[in-house]
Coordinates of C-alpha atoms in Angstrom, one line a residue:
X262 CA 0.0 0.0 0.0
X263 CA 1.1 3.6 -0.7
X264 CA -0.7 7.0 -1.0
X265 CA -1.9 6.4 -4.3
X266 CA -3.7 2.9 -3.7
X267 CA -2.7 -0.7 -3.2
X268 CA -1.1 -3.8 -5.4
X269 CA -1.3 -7.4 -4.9
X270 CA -0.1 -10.2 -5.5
X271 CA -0.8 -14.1 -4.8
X272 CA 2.6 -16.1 -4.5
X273 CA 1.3 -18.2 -7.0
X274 CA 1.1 -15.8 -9.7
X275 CA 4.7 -13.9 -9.7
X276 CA 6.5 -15.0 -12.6
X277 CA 10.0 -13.0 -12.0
X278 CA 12.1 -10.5 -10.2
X279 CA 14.0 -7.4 -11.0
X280 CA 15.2 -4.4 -9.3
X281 CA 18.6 -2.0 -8.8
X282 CA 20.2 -0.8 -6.2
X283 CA 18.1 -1.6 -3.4
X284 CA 14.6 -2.3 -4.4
X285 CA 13.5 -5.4 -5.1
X286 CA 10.0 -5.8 -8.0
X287 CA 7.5 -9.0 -8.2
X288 CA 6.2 -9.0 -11.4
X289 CA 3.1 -11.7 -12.4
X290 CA 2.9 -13.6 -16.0
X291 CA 1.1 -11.2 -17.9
X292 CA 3.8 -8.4 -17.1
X293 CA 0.9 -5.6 -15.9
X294 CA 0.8 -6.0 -12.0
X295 CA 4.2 -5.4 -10.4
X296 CA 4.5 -5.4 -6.5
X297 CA 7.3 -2.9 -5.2
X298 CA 8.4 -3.2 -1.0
X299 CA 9.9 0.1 -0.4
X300 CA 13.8 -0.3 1.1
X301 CA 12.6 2.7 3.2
X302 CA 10.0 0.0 4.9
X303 CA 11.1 -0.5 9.0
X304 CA 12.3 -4.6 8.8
X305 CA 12.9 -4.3 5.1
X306 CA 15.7 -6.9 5.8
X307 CA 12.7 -9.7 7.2
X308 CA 10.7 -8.7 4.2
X309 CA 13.4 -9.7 1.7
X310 CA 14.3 -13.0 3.6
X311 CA 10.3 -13.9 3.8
X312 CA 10.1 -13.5 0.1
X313 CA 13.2 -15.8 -0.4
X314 CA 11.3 -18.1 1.9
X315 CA 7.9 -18.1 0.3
X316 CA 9.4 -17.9 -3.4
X317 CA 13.2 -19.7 -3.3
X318 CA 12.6 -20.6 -7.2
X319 CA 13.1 -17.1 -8.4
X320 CA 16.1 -17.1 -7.1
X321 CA 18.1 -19.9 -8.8
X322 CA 21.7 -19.9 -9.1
X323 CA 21.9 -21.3 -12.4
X324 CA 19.8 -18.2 -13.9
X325 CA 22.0 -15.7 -11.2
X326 CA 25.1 -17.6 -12.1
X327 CA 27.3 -14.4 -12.9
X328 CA 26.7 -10.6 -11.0
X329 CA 29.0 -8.3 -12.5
X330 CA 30.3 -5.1 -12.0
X331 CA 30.5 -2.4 -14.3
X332 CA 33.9 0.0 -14.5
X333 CA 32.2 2.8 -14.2
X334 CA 32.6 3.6 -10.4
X335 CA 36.5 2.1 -10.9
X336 CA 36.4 5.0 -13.8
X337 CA 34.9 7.1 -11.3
X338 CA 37.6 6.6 -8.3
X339 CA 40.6 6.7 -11.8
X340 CA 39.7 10.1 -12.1
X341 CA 39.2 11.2 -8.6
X342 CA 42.8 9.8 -7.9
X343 CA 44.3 11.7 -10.9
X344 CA 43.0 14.8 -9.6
X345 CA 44.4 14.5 -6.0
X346 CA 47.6 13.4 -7.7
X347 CA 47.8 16.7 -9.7
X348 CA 46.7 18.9 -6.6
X349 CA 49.5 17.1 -4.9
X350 CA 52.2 18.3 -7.4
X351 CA 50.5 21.7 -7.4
X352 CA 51.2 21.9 -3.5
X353 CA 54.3 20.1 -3.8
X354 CA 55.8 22.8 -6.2
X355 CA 54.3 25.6 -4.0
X356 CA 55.8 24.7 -1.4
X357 CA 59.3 24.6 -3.0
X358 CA 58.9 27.6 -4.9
X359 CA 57.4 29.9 -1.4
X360 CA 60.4 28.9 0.5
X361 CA 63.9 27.1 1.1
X362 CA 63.2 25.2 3.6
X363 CA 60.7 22.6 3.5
X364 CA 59.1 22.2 7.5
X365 CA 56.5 19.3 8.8
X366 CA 54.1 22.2 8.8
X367 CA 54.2 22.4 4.7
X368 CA 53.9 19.0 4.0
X369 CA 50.5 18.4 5.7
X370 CA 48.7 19.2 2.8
X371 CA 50.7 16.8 0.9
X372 CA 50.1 14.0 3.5
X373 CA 46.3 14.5 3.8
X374 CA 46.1 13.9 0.0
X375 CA 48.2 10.9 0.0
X376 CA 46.1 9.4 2.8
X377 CA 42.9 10.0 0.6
X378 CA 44.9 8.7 -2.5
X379 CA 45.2 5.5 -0.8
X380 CA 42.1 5.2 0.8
X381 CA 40.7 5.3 -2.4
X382 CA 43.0 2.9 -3.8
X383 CA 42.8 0.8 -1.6
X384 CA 38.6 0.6 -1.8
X385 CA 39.6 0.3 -5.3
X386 CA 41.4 -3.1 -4.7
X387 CA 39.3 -4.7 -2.3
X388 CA 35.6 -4.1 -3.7
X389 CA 35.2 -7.3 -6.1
X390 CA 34.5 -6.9 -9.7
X391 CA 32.9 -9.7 -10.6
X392 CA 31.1 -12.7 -8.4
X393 CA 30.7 -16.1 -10.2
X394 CA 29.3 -19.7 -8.9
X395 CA 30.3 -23.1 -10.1
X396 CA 29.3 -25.9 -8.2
X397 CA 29.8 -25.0 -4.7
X398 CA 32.6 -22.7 -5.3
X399 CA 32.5 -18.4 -5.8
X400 CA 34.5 -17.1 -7.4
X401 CA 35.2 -13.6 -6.6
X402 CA 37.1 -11.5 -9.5
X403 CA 38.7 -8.1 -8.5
X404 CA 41.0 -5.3 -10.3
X405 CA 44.4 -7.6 -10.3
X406 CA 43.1 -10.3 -8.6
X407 CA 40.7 -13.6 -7.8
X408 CA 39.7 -15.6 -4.9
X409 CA 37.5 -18.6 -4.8
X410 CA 35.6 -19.7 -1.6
X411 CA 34.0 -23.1 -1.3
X412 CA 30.5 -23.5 0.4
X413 CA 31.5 -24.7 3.3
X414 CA 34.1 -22.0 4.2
X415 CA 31.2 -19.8 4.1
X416 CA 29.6 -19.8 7.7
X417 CA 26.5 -17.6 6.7
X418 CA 25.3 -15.0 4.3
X419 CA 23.7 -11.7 5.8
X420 CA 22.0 -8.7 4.5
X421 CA 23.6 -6.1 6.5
X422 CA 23.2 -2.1 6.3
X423 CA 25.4 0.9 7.3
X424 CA 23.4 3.3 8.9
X425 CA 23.3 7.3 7.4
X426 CA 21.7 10.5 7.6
X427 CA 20.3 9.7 4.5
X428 CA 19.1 6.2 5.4
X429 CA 20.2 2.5 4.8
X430 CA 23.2 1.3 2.6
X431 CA 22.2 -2.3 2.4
X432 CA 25.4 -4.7 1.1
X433 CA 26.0 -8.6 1.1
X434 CA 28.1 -10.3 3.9
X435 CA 29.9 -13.2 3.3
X436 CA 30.6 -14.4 7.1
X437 CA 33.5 -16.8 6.5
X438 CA 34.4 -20.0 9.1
X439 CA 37.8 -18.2 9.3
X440 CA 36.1 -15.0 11.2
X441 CA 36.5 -12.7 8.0
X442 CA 34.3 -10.7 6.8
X443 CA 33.7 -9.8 3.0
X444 CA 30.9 -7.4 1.9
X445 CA 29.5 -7.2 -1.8
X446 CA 27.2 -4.4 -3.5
X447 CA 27.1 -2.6 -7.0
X448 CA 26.9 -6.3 -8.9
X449 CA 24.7 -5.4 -11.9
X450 CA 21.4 -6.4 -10.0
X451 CA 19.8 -5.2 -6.8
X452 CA 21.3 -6.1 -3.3
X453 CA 18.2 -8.2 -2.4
X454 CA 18.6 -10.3 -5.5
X455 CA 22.2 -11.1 -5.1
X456 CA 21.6 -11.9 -1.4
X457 CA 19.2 -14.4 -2.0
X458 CA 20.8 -16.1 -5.0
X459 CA 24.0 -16.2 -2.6
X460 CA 21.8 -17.7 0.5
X461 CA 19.6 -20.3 -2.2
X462 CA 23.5 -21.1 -3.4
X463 CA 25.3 -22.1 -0.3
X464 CA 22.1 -23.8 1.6
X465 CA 21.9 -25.7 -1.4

């Protein structure tokens, strides 16, 4: 229900999912009714893991089989990097040129934007690009790298949130036996959709 009306939709008759981001959509056969649970909802998280429940065929991960990520935000953080770099030599040949002597005092500015240069790097790096299942193995594809995690190193799979001003930033967590922790989001369909895939993939 919302301010304009109300939709529904028997479990019977929803045919697929789609979504981005955050929201998750339940569309029926004919393609005219969809159902839409705002993110925004209080236990949004219950919701998501109740529709898994009722529904666990739409979330099969032969049809999920491959989430990618696109390179646009790895464009994004490219550029963002190139700019600090530049503002670094900027600051860096200021400081030469305003004085002789170079003191701790004039090389804060160039330590603050190192410190956000790796930072974002370093994000860079560790977000994976690419999340793949075979069998009972993920395979996790990064920037220079890949990993691969069998089921059972896998303790449990969680849809966990930061907390903002402006809300809820829901991810994946992949809680393995080993006490790490590795979070997933941005994978080419919505964070409720790759969570469920993931859960349907390693109770199965």
């Amino acid at each position: 229900q919302n301010i304009f009306g109300s939709r529904t939709l028997r479990w019977t008759e929803i045919n697929r999912v789609s979504g981005k981001g955050y929201e998750i959509k339940l569309h029926n056969y004919d393609g005219d009714v969809t159902v839409h649970p705002s993110s925004g909802l209080p236990g949004y998280e219950q919701i998501i893991d109740f529709i898994g429940a009722k529904r666990p065929d739409l979330f099969s991960p032969q049809e999920f089989g491959e989430m990618r990520r696109g390179f646009f935000p790895f464009v994004m953080m490219a550029v963002v990097i190139l700019l600090i770099l530049g503002s670094m030599l900027m600051v860096f040949f200021s400081v030469l040129n305003s004085s002789s002597e170079v003191n701790t005092a004039s090389l804060m500015p160039l330590a603050f934007f190192m410190f956000i240069v790796v930072m974002i790097g370093g994000m860079a790096l560790s977000i994976p690009r690419m999340v793949s299942l075979e069998g009972n193995t993920l395979n996790l594809k990064y920037l220079f790298s890949e990993k691969s995690l069998r089921a059972d190193e896998i303790k449990f799979i969680q849809l966990g949130y930061t907390q903002s001003r402006n809300g809820k930033h829901y991810y994946v967590a992949l809680h393995q036996t080993s006490g790490k922790q590795i979070r997933l989001s941005g994978l080419g369909i919505s964070i409720p959709i790759a969570y469920l895939v993931l859960k349907n993939w390693h109770q199965g």
